[in-house]
Amino acid sequence: SPVPTPRSMAASAKISDSAFDYDSDRLEALALAKPWLAEPRYFTKTMVAASAAMKMLQHAQTGVERGMARSPPVPIEIMGLMIGHVDPDDTRTLVVTDAFPLPVEGTETSVVADNPRVNEYMAELSESIEAVRKERLIGWYHSHPFDVREYPNWFFSMVDVQTQNAWQHQSERMGSASDPFIGIVIDPLRSLAKGRPEMGAFRNFKPDYKLPNRLVGPDNKVWPSEAALTERWGPACGSYYSMEVQLFQTTLCQRILQVLSREHLWARVLASTAMLDKEARESAAQRVTKIAETLAKAEGLPSGGAARPFGSSMSRDSTAVAAAARAVTDVSLELLQGQAAQAVKYATFSRPADTAAEPPAARGPGRASRATGTSSSSSSSSSSSSSSAASAAAAASAVA
């Protein structure tokens, strides 16, 4: 199944030629000062290079495909490391310039930082990076290939918090210069469903930090209830905070993608339809089934969905009904966009059978005159169809 295309990545990426700049003197001074230790929520944004985001998404999708090929079919969580630096012009922004996959598979029950193989690979990668790159290790990424639901699946689990603690606080306890350490979580299935990168960037609070309000979430917003807060951000929601994620690319990268889009990628847009992929069809069916089960529970119906006796006064869970309604809207919009894209492609490149090919004698005297007009119209339609292929491709891409 296709991950978000370079075209869709470029559309959401900010143009920044300076993000890759590495000012050794200023960054060394920041690493010594460590201003991020002074505030619980010091960093507010993480800028991720579009090329790095593409590598992470491709890696996450590989884990999904590898896991679904096994028995029983369960998507695999993948993980990797990232390099980058603090933005010296805006020290509350972190910049991720590249990503490197780890040769291990993760689970929600194992702390990655305790894995000797991971630590060995980290040491080897760090030495290699120091030999050829100026950037340093700045964080880790992993995937949450969970079912598509109302909220994104990028959050820290309890195990993720332990892993982040082991790496983040280890670097912060170092007396010498050290860089901050972040974690990025990717939601590969939602990325496929929405056609855009779905990821979140996080850092942990210090172990002794206490939130001023237990209903304040990692997004620094007050949630209406603990249940809603935990559903979105997980049981460990009081241990970490989230940052805005902004993709970026250079001007040269933008120009290259524009050329590719104009010359090559439009053909891929026309040739592929995500909603027709086997995984997408199965996912849509599973999501509809899950919505039906949620509605049945909210209405007080048995799991089979049997009708409620007439005149009964069983209570309704309005919160669950509202969540199911939003989920229905999401599924409907995705399917509608896919159908609209298919309609544009069909209207542009498919025409009814050309009746002009039929011999005039077979049509009878009354249809012979119409055959000439049909043939002429067909010829004109053929030439106009080929001339509008590029504009139709852009329309299909926009709708999809």
mmCIF file of C-alpha atoms in Angstrom:
data_model
loop_
_atom_site.group_PDB
_atom_site.id
_atom_site.type_symbol
_atom_site.label_atom_id
_atom_site.label_comp_id
_atom_site.label_asym_id
_atom_site.label_seq_id
_atom_site.Cartn_x
_atom_site.Cartn_y
_atom_site.Cartn_z
ATOM 1 C CA SER A 1 0.000 0.000 0.000
ATOM 2 C CA PRO A 2 1.273 3.500 -0.773
ATOM 3 C CA VAL A 3 2.388 5.823 1.996
ATOM 4 C CA PRO A 4 1.759 9.575 1.638
ATOM 5 C CA THR A 5 3.401 10.602 -1.643
ATOM 6 C CA PRO A 6 6.215 13.126 -2.056
ATOM 7 C CA ARG A 7 3.608 15.397 -3.608
ATOM 8 C CA SER A 8 1.427 15.376 -0.473
ATOM 9 C CA MET A 9 4.500 15.746 1.756
ATOM 10 C CA ALA A 10 5.675 18.757 -0.245
ATOM 11 C CA ALA A 11 2.272 20.395 -0.027
ATOM 12 C CA SER A 12 2.430 20.514 3.773
ATOM 13 C CA ALA A 13 6.149 21.253 4.121
ATOM 14 C CA LYS A 14 7.490 24.678 4.973
ATOM 15 C CA ILE A 15 10.306 26.056 2.822
ATOM 16 C CA SER A 16 13.443 26.598 4.920
ATOM 17 C CA ASP A 17 16.946 26.779 3.483
ATOM 18 C CA SER A 18 18.492 27.621 6.857
ATOM 19 C CA ALA A 19 17.132 24.657 8.859
ATOM 20 C CA PHE A 20 20.001 22.440 7.679
ATOM 21 C CA ASP A 21 22.602 25.027 8.674
ATOM 22 C CA TYR A 22 24.788 23.914 11.569
ATOM 23 C CA ASP A 23 26.446 26.681 13.592
ATOM 24 C CA SER A 24 28.903 24.685 15.694
ATOM 25 C CA ASP A 25 29.854 27.522 18.055
ATOM 26 C CA ARG A 26 26.305 28.600 18.905
ATOM 27 C CA LEU A 27 25.055 25.035 19.255
ATOM 28 C CA GLU A 28 27.976 24.088 21.494
ATOM 29 C CA ALA A 29 27.166 27.029 23.745
ATOM 30 C CA LEU A 30 23.502 25.917 23.922
ATOM 31 C CA ALA A 31 24.520 22.350 24.751
ATOM 32 C CA LEU A 32 26.580 23.642 27.667
ATOM 33 C CA ALA A 33 23.904 26.034 28.954
ATOM 34 C CA LYS A 34 21.000 23.536 28.592
ATOM 35 C CA PRO A 35 18.224 26.151 28.889
ATOM 36 C CA TRP A 36 15.602 23.424 28.349
ATOM 37 C CA LEU A 37 16.205 22.218 31.912
ATOM 38 C CA ALA A 38 14.792 25.459 33.334
ATOM 39 C CA GLU A 39 11.171 24.967 32.167
ATOM 40 C CA PRO A 40 8.948 21.851 32.081
ATOM 41 C CA ARG A 41 7.594 22.685 28.604
ATOM 42 C CA TYR A 42 10.591 24.479 27.151
ATOM 43 C CA PHE A 43 10.380 23.211 23.565
ATOM 44 C CA THR A 44 7.259 24.136 21.590
ATOM 45 C CA LYS A 45 7.985 22.929 18.043
ATOM 46 C CA THR A 46 9.806 20.151 16.208
ATOM 47 C CA MET A 47 10.718 20.737 12.564
ATOM 48 C CA VAL A 48 11.167 17.506 10.607
ATOM 49 C CA ALA A 49 12.830 17.373 7.200
ATOM 50 C CA ALA A 50 10.398 16.003 4.605
ATOM 51 C CA SER A 51 13.006 13.445 3.541
ATOM 52 C CA ALA A 52 13.365 12.213 7.136
ATOM 53 C CA ALA A 53 9.589 12.010 7.557
ATOM 54 C CA MET A 54 9.323 9.972 4.352
ATOM 55 C CA LYS A 55 11.976 7.536 5.606
ATOM 56 C CA MET A 56 10.164 7.096 8.923
ATOM 57 C CA LEU A 57 6.801 6.553 7.227
ATOM 58 C CA GLN A 58 8.268 4.036 4.794
ATOM 59 C CA HIS A 59 9.877 2.187 7.715
ATOM 60 C CA ALA A 60 6.590 2.158 9.648
ATOM 61 C CA GLN A 61 4.708 0.860 6.612
ATOM 62 C CA THR A 62 7.264 -1.922 6.201
ATOM 63 C CA GLY A 63 6.522 -3.030 9.756
ATOM 64 C CA VAL A 64 2.805 -3.135 8.999
ATOM 65 C CA GLU A 65 3.291 -5.223 5.861
ATOM 66 C CA ARG A 66 5.781 -7.591 7.512
ATOM 67 C CA GLY A 67 3.470 -8.169 10.467
ATOM 68 C CA MET A 68 0.358 -8.721 8.329
ATOM 69 C CA ALA A 69 2.224 -11.407 6.361
ATOM 70 C CA ARG A 70 2.680 -13.458 9.547
ATOM 71 C CA SER A 71 0.266 -15.759 11.323
ATOM 72 C CA PRO A 72 -1.614 -14.386 13.118
ATOM 73 C CA PRO A 73 -1.483 -11.146 11.092
ATOM 74 C CA VAL A 74 -0.536 -8.356 13.512
ATOM 75 C CA PRO A 75 1.287 -5.150 12.467
ATOM 76 C CA ILE A 76 4.784 -4.812 13.911
ATOM 77 C CA GLU A 77 6.015 -1.759 15.764
ATOM 78 C CA ILE A 78 9.272 -0.452 14.323
ATOM 79 C CA MET A 79 11.752 2.026 15.729
ATOM 80 C CA GLY A 80 14.755 4.066 14.748
ATOM 81 C CA LEU A 81 16.983 6.987 15.678
ATOM 82 C CA MET A 82 17.067 10.608 14.520
ATOM 83 C CA ILE A 83 19.789 13.206 14.182
ATOM 84 C CA GLY A 84 19.426 16.975 14.278
ATOM 85 C CA HIS A 85 19.998 20.000 16.465
ATOM 86 C CA VAL A 86 18.395 22.863 18.347
ATOM 87 C CA ASP A 87 17.481 25.832 16.143
ATOM 88 C CA PRO A 88 20.014 28.495 17.241
ATOM 89 C CA ASP A 89 17.696 31.278 16.021
ATOM 90 C CA ASP A 90 14.744 29.900 17.994
ATOM 91 C CA THR A 91 16.026 27.780 20.844
ATOM 92 C CA ARG A 92 12.525 26.479 21.622
ATOM 93 C CA THR A 93 12.494 24.642 18.271
ATOM 94 C CA LEU A 94 14.173 21.311 17.553
ATOM 95 C CA VAL A 95 15.223 20.353 14.018
ATOM 96 C CA VAL A 96 15.273 16.722 12.824
ATOM 97 C CA THR A 97 17.377 16.422 9.674
ATOM 98 C CA ASP A 98 17.616 12.644 9.134
ATOM 99 C CA ALA A 99 16.400 9.280 10.438
ATOM 100 C CA PHE A 100 17.985 5.824 10.657
ATOM 101 C CA PRO A 101 16.034 2.561 11.181
ATOM 102 C CA LEU A 102 16.946 0.247 14.044
ATOM 103 C CA PRO A 103 17.285 -3.475 13.208
ATOM 104 C CA VAL A 104 14.869 -4.488 15.973
ATOM 105 C CA GLU A 105 11.149 -4.949 16.404
ATOM 106 C CA GLY A 106 9.411 -3.318 19.326
ATOM 107 C CA THR A 107 6.436 -4.178 21.502
ATOM 108 C CA GLU A 108 4.396 -2.350 24.082
ATOM 109 C CA THR A 109 5.823 -4.590 26.829
ATOM 110 C CA SER A 110 9.581 -4.094 26.404
ATOM 111 C CA VAL A 111 11.686 -1.057 27.251
ATOM 112 C CA VAL A 112 13.809 -0.389 24.191
ATOM 113 C CA ALA A 113 16.597 1.324 26.112
ATOM 114 C CA ASP A 114 17.236 -1.920 28.028
ATOM 115 C CA ASN A 115 17.892 -3.877 24.827
ATOM 116 C CA PRO A 116 21.676 -4.526 24.516
ATOM 117 C CA ARG A 117 21.373 -4.823 20.738
ATOM 118 C CA VAL A 118 19.769 -1.387 20.519
ATOM 119 C CA ASN A 119 22.446 0.207 22.687
ATOM 120 C CA GLU A 120 25.192 -1.471 20.654
ATOM 121 C CA TYR A 121 23.685 -0.238 17.406
ATOM 122 C CA MET A 122 23.279 3.259 18.861
ATOM 123 C CA ALA A 123 26.965 3.386 19.753
ATOM 124 C CA GLU A 124 28.016 2.221 16.281
ATOM 125 C CA LEU A 125 25.651 4.657 14.573
ATOM 126 C CA SER A 126 26.826 7.532 16.748
ATOM 127 C CA GLU A 127 30.446 6.856 15.787
ATOM 128 C CA SER A 128 29.536 6.689 12.106
ATOM 129 C CA ILE A 129 27.568 9.920 12.273
ATOM 130 C CA GLU A 130 30.381 11.768 14.018
ATOM 131 C CA ALA A 131 32.726 10.713 11.225
ATOM 132 C CA VAL A 132 30.605 12.078 8.365
ATOM 133 C CA ARG A 133 27.932 14.405 9.798
ATOM 134 C CA LYS A 134 27.913 17.450 12.033
ATOM 135 C CA GLU A 135 24.535 16.683 13.581
ATOM 136 C CA ARG A 136 24.163 14.538 16.686
ATOM 137 C CA LEU A 137 21.651 11.971 17.863
ATOM 138 C CA ILE A 138 18.649 13.975 18.987
ATOM 139 C CA GLY A 139 15.925 11.397 19.501
ATOM 140 C CA TRP A 140 14.178 8.166 18.609
ATOM 141 C CA TYR A 141 11.029 7.307 16.675
ATOM 142 C CA HIS A 142 8.683 4.342 16.676
ATOM 143 C CA SER A 143 5.279 3.426 15.297
ATOM 144 C CA HIS A 144 1.876 2.719 16.798
ATOM 145 C CA PRO A 145 0.193 0.605 14.077
ATOM 146 C CA PHE A 146 -3.140 0.492 15.899
ATOM 147 C CA ASP A 147 -6.616 0.543 14.351
ATOM 148 C CA VAL A 148 -7.785 3.896 13.001
ATOM 149 C CA ARG A 149 -10.040 5.554 15.569
ATOM 150 C CA GLU A 150 -11.421 8.975 16.433
ATOM 151 C CA TYR A 151 -8.091 10.233 17.768
ATOM 152 C CA PRO A 152 -4.617 9.722 16.287
ATOM 153 C CA ASN A 153 -2.517 6.952 17.799
ATOM 154 C CA TRP A 154 0.555 9.134 18.323
ATOM 155 C CA PHE A 155 1.002 9.288 22.083
ATOM 156 C CA PHE A 156 3.383 7.848 24.686
ATOM 157 C CA SER A 157 2.440 4.589 26.366
ATOM 158 C CA MET A 158 3.752 3.702 29.816
ATOM 159 C CA VAL A 159 6.605 1.731 28.219
ATOM 160 C CA ASP A 160 7.363 4.613 25.847
ATOM 161 C CA VAL A 161 7.687 6.934 28.840
ATOM 162 C CA GLN A 162 10.169 4.534 30.459
ATOM 163 C CA THR A 163 12.213 4.348 27.257
ATOM 164 C CA GLN A 164 12.181 8.130 26.856
ATOM 165 C CA ASN A 165 13.185 8.597 30.499
ATOM 166 C CA ALA A 166 16.179 6.300 30.137
ATOM 167 C CA TRP A 167 17.575 8.274 27.194
ATOM 168 C CA GLN A 168 16.384 11.808 27.941
ATOM 169 C CA HIS A 169 17.414 12.045 31.577
ATOM 170 C CA GLN A 170 20.674 10.224 30.947
ATOM 171 C CA SER A 171 21.725 12.994 28.563
ATOM 172 C CA GLU A 172 20.466 15.710 30.907
ATOM 173 C CA ARG A 173 22.459 14.328 33.845
ATOM 174 C CA MET A 174 25.685 14.610 31.902
ATOM 175 C CA GLY A 175 27.876 17.386 33.252
ATOM 176 C CA SER A 176 29.376 18.220 29.865
ATOM 177 C CA ALA A 177 27.643 19.506 26.761
ATOM 178 C CA SER A 178 24.687 17.406 25.663
ATOM 179 C CA ASP A 179 21.742 17.800 23.306
ATOM 180 C CA PRO A 180 18.077 17.389 24.242
ATOM 181 C CA PHE A 181 16.426 14.070 23.400
ATOM 182 C CA ILE A 182 12.919 13.728 21.932
ATOM 183 C CA GLY A 183 10.599 10.937 20.863
ATOM 184 C CA ILE A 184 8.425 10.850 17.739
ATOM 185 C CA VAL A 185 5.485 8.462 17.388
ATOM 186 C CA ILE A 186 4.098 7.614 13.932
ATOM 187 C CA ASP A 187 0.572 6.381 13.206
ATOM 188 C CA PRO A 188 1.079 4.487 9.899
ATOM 189 C CA LEU A 189 -2.481 3.239 9.419
ATOM 190 C CA ARG A 190 -3.993 6.687 9.970
ATOM 191 C CA SER A 191 -1.364 8.157 7.626
ATOM 192 C CA LEU A 192 -2.553 5.745 4.933
ATOM 193 C CA ALA A 193 -6.214 6.490 5.597
ATOM 194 C CA LYS A 194 -5.800 10.275 5.621
ATOM 195 C CA GLY A 195 -3.115 10.514 2.934
ATOM 196 C CA ARG A 196 -0.888 12.714 5.087
ATOM 197 C CA PRO A 197 1.858 12.147 7.681
ATOM 198 C CA GLU A 198 0.389 11.498 11.126
ATOM 199 C CA MET A 199 3.048 11.880 13.818
ATOM 200 C CA GLY A 200 3.632 13.553 17.167
ATOM 201 C CA ALA A 201 6.784 14.752 18.946
ATOM 202 C CA PHE A 202 7.200 14.458 22.731
ATOM 203 C CA ARG A 203 9.493 15.017 25.691
ATOM 204 C CA ASN A 204 9.092 13.788 29.261
ATOM 205 C CA PHE A 205 8.720 15.925 32.340
ATOM 206 C CA LYS A 206 11.211 15.470 35.133
ATOM 207 C CA PRO A 207 10.216 12.552 37.393
ATOM 208 C CA ASP A 208 9.368 14.881 40.293
ATOM 209 C CA TYR A 209 7.260 17.303 38.216
ATOM 210 C CA LYS A 210 3.597 17.683 39.209
ATOM 211 C CA LEU A 211 0.975 19.039 36.824
ATOM 212 C CA PRO A 212 -0.881 22.132 38.092
ATOM 213 C CA ASN A 213 -4.166 20.568 36.953
ATOM 214 C CA ARG A 214 -4.718 16.831 36.525
ATOM 215 C CA LEU A 215 -6.965 17.515 33.502
ATOM 216 C CA VAL A 216 -4.220 19.330 31.569
ATOM 217 C CA GLY A 217 -3.088 17.119 28.704
ATOM 218 C CA PRO A 218 0.239 16.839 26.895
ATOM 219 C CA ASP A 219 -1.135 19.413 24.426
ATOM 220 C CA ASN A 220 -1.369 21.904 27.342
ATOM 221 C CA LYS A 221 -5.157 22.031 27.032
ATOM 222 C CA VAL A 222 -7.688 21.328 29.771
ATOM 223 C CA TRP A 223 -9.757 18.257 28.888
ATOM 224 C CA PRO A 224 -13.364 17.825 30.080
ATOM 225 C CA SER A 225 -12.730 14.587 31.980
ATOM 226 C CA GLU A 226 -10.017 12.119 32.921
ATOM 227 C CA ALA A 227 -11.665 9.510 30.690
ATOM 228 C CA ALA A 228 -11.451 11.763 27.621
ATOM 229 C CA LEU A 229 -7.879 12.745 28.464
ATOM 230 C CA THR A 230 -6.765 9.125 28.862
ATOM 231 C CA GLU A 231 -8.559 7.998 25.708
ATOM 232 C CA ARG A 232 -6.628 10.527 23.637
ATOM 233 C CA TRP A 233 -3.208 10.571 25.330
ATOM 234 C CA GLY A 234 -3.000 7.230 27.167
ATOM 235 C CA PRO A 235 -2.588 6.376 30.874
ATOM 236 C CA ALA A 236 0.855 8.043 30.983
ATOM 237 C CA CYS A 237 -0.537 11.407 29.868
ATOM 238 C CA GLY A 238 0.759 13.200 32.978
ATOM 239 C CA SER A 239 4.385 12.221 32.332
ATOM 240 C CA TYR A 240 5.103 13.950 29.015
ATOM 241 C CA TYR A 241 4.167 16.883 26.786
ATOM 242 C CA SER A 242 3.699 17.272 23.038
ATOM 243 C CA MET A 243 5.133 19.760 20.557
ATOM 244 C CA GLU A 244 3.907 21.105 17.258
ATOM 245 C CA VAL A 245 5.334 19.140 14.310
ATOM 246 C CA GLN A 246 6.225 21.104 11.169
ATOM 247 C CA LEU A 247 7.649 19.500 8.027
ATOM 248 C CA PHE A 248 10.201 21.494 6.078
ATOM 249 C CA GLN A 249 12.174 21.256 2.853
ATOM 250 C CA THR A 250 14.721 23.357 0.993
ATOM 251 C CA THR A 251 14.009 25.430 -2.093
ATOM 252 C CA LEU A 252 16.028 22.981 -4.212
ATOM 253 C CA CYS A 253 13.985 20.049 -2.890
ATOM 254 C CA GLN A 254 10.771 21.899 -3.719
ATOM 255 C CA ARG A 255 11.916 22.536 -7.284
ATOM 256 C CA ILE A 256 12.891 18.894 -7.792
ATOM 257 C CA LEU A 257 9.499 17.720 -6.521
ATOM 258 C CA GLN A 258 7.745 20.198 -8.790
ATOM 259 C CA VAL A 259 9.593 18.772 -11.794
ATOM 260 C CA LEU A 260 8.811 15.202 -10.709
ATOM 261 C CA SER A 261 5.156 16.066 -10.149
ATOM 262 C CA ARG A 262 4.887 17.683 -13.552
ATOM 263 C CA GLU A 263 6.747 14.957 -15.450
ATOM 264 C CA HIS A 264 6.186 11.707 -13.566
ATOM 265 C CA LEU A 265 4.136 11.710 -10.338
ATOM 266 C CA TRP A 266 0.879 12.693 -12.045
ATOM 267 C CA ALA A 267 0.900 9.252 -13.678
ATOM 268 C CA ARG A 268 1.156 7.579 -10.252
ATOM 269 C CA VAL A 269 -1.778 9.634 -8.970
ATOM 270 C CA LEU A 270 -3.902 8.421 -11.874
ATOM 271 C CA ALA A 271 -2.692 4.835 -11.685
ATOM 272 C CA SER A 272 -3.284 4.251 -7.968
ATOM 273 C CA THR A 273 -6.351 4.520 -5.765
ATOM 274 C CA ALA A 274 -5.748 3.965 -2.056
ATOM 275 C CA MET A 275 -9.387 3.102 -1.329
ATOM 276 C CA LEU A 276 -9.165 0.083 -3.659
ATOM 277 C CA ASP A 277 -6.188 -1.473 -1.871
ATOM 278 C CA LYS A 278 -6.924 -4.686 0.025
ATOM 279 C CA GLU A 279 -5.723 -3.230 3.341
ATOM 280 C CA ALA A 280 -7.816 -0.080 2.885
ATOM 281 C CA ARG A 281 -10.981 -2.069 2.133
ATOM 282 C CA GLU A 282 -10.481 -4.332 5.140
ATOM 283 C CA SER A 283 -9.682 -1.367 7.376
ATOM 284 C CA ALA A 284 -12.842 0.471 6.294
ATOM 285 C CA ALA A 285 -14.980 -2.599 7.026
ATOM 286 C CA GLN A 286 -13.381 -3.032 10.446
ATOM 287 C CA ARG A 287 -13.932 0.623 11.299
ATOM 288 C CA VAL A 288 -17.618 0.420 10.324
ATOM 289 C CA THR A 289 -18.027 -2.724 12.437
ATOM 290 C CA LYS A 290 -16.369 -1.028 15.406
ATOM 291 C CA ILE A 291 -18.657 2.017 15.027
ATOM 292 C CA ALA A 292 -21.709 -0.287 14.982
ATOM 293 C CA GLU A 293 -20.518 -1.991 18.175
ATOM 294 C CA THR A 294 -19.949 1.378 19.839
ATOM 295 C CA LEU A 295 -23.472 2.526 18.924
ATOM 296 C CA ALA A 296 -24.964 -0.745 20.140
ATOM 297 C CA LYS A 297 -23.272 -0.338 23.532
ATOM 298 C CA ALA A 298 -24.299 3.320 23.730
ATOM 299 C CA GLU A 299 -27.917 2.410 23.027
ATOM 300 C CA GLY A 300 -27.848 -0.392 25.603
ATOM 301 C CA LEU A 301 -28.264 -3.080 22.949
ATOM 302 C CA PRO A 302 -26.732 -6.555 23.140
ATOM 303 C CA SER A 303 -23.486 -7.112 21.221
ATOM 304 C CA GLY A 304 -25.337 -8.712 18.299
ATOM 305 C CA GLY A 305 -27.233 -5.494 17.693
ATOM 306 C CA ALA A 306 -30.706 -6.969 18.425
ATOM 307 C CA ALA A 307 -33.544 -4.506 18.456
ATOM 308 C CA ARG A 308 -34.550 -2.915 21.748
ATOM 309 C CA PRO A 309 -38.033 -3.848 22.975
ATOM 310 C CA PHE A 310 -40.614 -1.227 22.019
ATOM 311 C CA GLY A 311 -41.290 1.245 24.796
ATOM 312 C CA SER A 312 -38.166 0.380 26.813
ATOM 313 C CA SER A 313 -36.392 3.266 28.543
ATOM 314 C CA MET A 314 -32.761 2.150 28.639
ATOM 315 C CA SER A 315 -30.238 4.964 29.019
ATOM 316 C CA ARG A 316 -28.050 6.227 26.158
ATOM 317 C CA ASP A 317 -24.376 7.131 26.420
ATOM 318 C CA SER A 318 -24.361 10.480 24.580
ATOM 319 C CA THR A 319 -20.569 10.765 24.704
ATOM 320 C CA ALA A 320 -20.125 7.434 22.919
ATOM 321 C CA VAL A 321 -22.785 8.366 20.358
ATOM 322 C CA ALA A 322 -21.011 11.662 19.611
ATOM 323 C CA ALA A 323 -17.671 9.852 19.195
ATOM 324 C CA ALA A 324 -19.277 7.317 16.851
ATOM 325 C CA ALA A 325 -20.841 10.132 14.833
ATOM 326 C CA ARG A 326 -17.441 11.773 14.339
ATOM 327 C CA ALA A 327 -15.956 8.424 13.313
ATOM 328 C CA VAL A 328 -18.763 7.926 10.774
ATOM 329 C CA THR A 329 -18.017 11.361 9.341
ATOM 330 C CA ASP A 330 -14.329 10.520 8.933
ATOM 331 C CA VAL A 331 -15.014 7.223 7.162
ATOM 332 C CA SER A 332 -17.657 8.786 4.931
ATOM 333 C CA LEU A 333 -15.401 11.654 3.852
ATOM 334 C CA GLU A 334 -12.519 9.304 3.038
ATOM 335 C CA LEU A 335 -14.751 7.067 0.910
ATOM 336 C CA LEU A 336 -16.369 10.079 -0.758
ATOM 337 C CA GLN A 337 -12.969 11.530 -1.693
ATOM 338 C CA GLY A 338 -11.913 8.186 -3.141
ATOM 339 C CA GLN A 339 -15.111 7.882 -5.174
ATOM 340 C CA ALA A 340 -14.754 11.455 -6.436
ATOM 341 C CA ALA A 341 -11.179 10.750 -7.558
ATOM 342 C CA GLN A 342 -12.354 7.663 -9.416
ATOM 343 C CA ALA A 343 -15.159 9.634 -11.064
ATOM 344 C CA VAL A 344 -12.698 12.266 -12.325
ATOM 345 C CA LYS A 345 -10.430 9.585 -13.757
ATOM 346 C CA TYR A 346 -13.316 7.759 -15.439
ATOM 347 C CA ALA A 347 -14.796 10.916 -16.946
ATOM 348 C CA THR A 348 -11.406 11.936 -18.330
ATOM 349 C CA PHE A 349 -10.021 8.676 -19.691
ATOM 350 C CA SER A 350 -13.015 6.400 -20.324
ATOM 351 C CA ARG A 351 -15.645 6.837 -23.041
ATOM 352 C CA PRO A 352 -18.625 4.715 -24.088
ATOM 353 C CA ALA A 353 -18.006 2.260 -26.928
ATOM 354 C CA ASP A 354 -17.569 4.079 -30.230
ATOM 355 C CA THR A 355 -20.675 3.306 -32.269
ATOM 356 C CA ALA A 356 -18.903 4.681 -35.364
ATOM 357 C CA ALA A 357 -17.002 1.410 -35.578
ATOM 358 C CA GLU A 358 -20.240 -0.409 -36.340
ATOM 359 C CA PRO A 359 -20.890 -0.847 -40.104
ATOM 360 C CA PRO A 360 -23.570 1.559 -41.388
ATOM 361 C CA ALA A 361 -25.517 -1.336 -42.940
ATOM 362 C CA ALA A 362 -25.945 -2.957 -39.571
ATOM 363 C CA ARG A 363 -27.456 0.195 -38.136
ATOM 364 C CA GLY A 364 -30.117 0.713 -40.783
ATOM 365 C CA PRO A 365 -30.792 3.729 -43.009
ATOM 366 C CA GLY A 366 -32.090 5.867 -40.203
ATOM 367 C CA ARG A 367 -28.793 5.652 -38.252
ATOM 368 C CA ALA A 368 -26.278 6.059 -41.061
ATOM 369 C CA SER A 369 -26.296 9.852 -40.953
ATOM 370 C CA ARG A 370 -25.814 9.852 -37.208
ATOM 371 C CA ALA A 371 -22.780 7.584 -37.562
ATOM 372 C CA THR A 372 -20.798 10.261 -39.392
ATOM 373 C CA GLY A 373 -21.530 12.795 -36.691
ATOM 374 C CA THR A 374 -20.612 10.328 -33.974
ATOM 375 C CA SER A 375 -17.310 9.516 -35.654
ATOM 376 C CA SER A 376 -16.435 13.169 -36.004
ATOM 377 C CA SER A 377 -17.404 13.881 -32.417
ATOM 378 C CA SER A 378 -15.406 10.863 -31.235
ATOM 379 C CA SER A 379 -12.285 12.066 -33.042
ATOM 380 C CA SER A 380 -12.639 15.523 -31.501
ATOM 381 C CA SER A 381 -13.224 13.988 -28.068
ATOM 382 C CA SER A 382 -10.116 11.840 -28.401
ATOM 383 C CA SER A 383 -7.848 14.792 -29.141
ATOM 384 C CA SER A 384 -9.306 16.935 -26.377
ATOM 385 C CA SER A 385 -8.994 14.029 -23.909
ATOM 386 C CA SER A 386 -5.261 13.689 -24.446
ATOM 387 C CA SER A 387 -4.715 17.452 -24.205
ATOM 388 C CA SER A 388 -6.482 17.631 -20.850
ATOM 389 C CA ALA A 389 -4.649 14.689 -19.252
ATOM 390 C CA ALA A 390 -2.297 16.850 -17.192
ATOM 391 C CA SER A 391 -5.046 19.086 -15.830
ATOM 392 C CA ALA A 392 -7.175 16.042 -15.007
ATOM 393 C CA ALA A 393 -4.268 14.515 -13.139
ATOM 394 C CA ALA A 394 -3.983 17.609 -11.000
ATOM 395 C CA ALA A 395 -7.729 17.523 -10.330
ATOM 396 C CA ALA A 396 -7.591 13.852 -9.334
ATOM 397 C CA SER A 397 -4.694 14.542 -7.015
ATOM 398 C CA ALA A 398 -6.497 17.458 -5.384
ATOM 399 C CA VAL A 399 -9.654 15.424 -4.795
ATOM 400 C CA ALA A 400 -7.725 12.388 -3.534
#
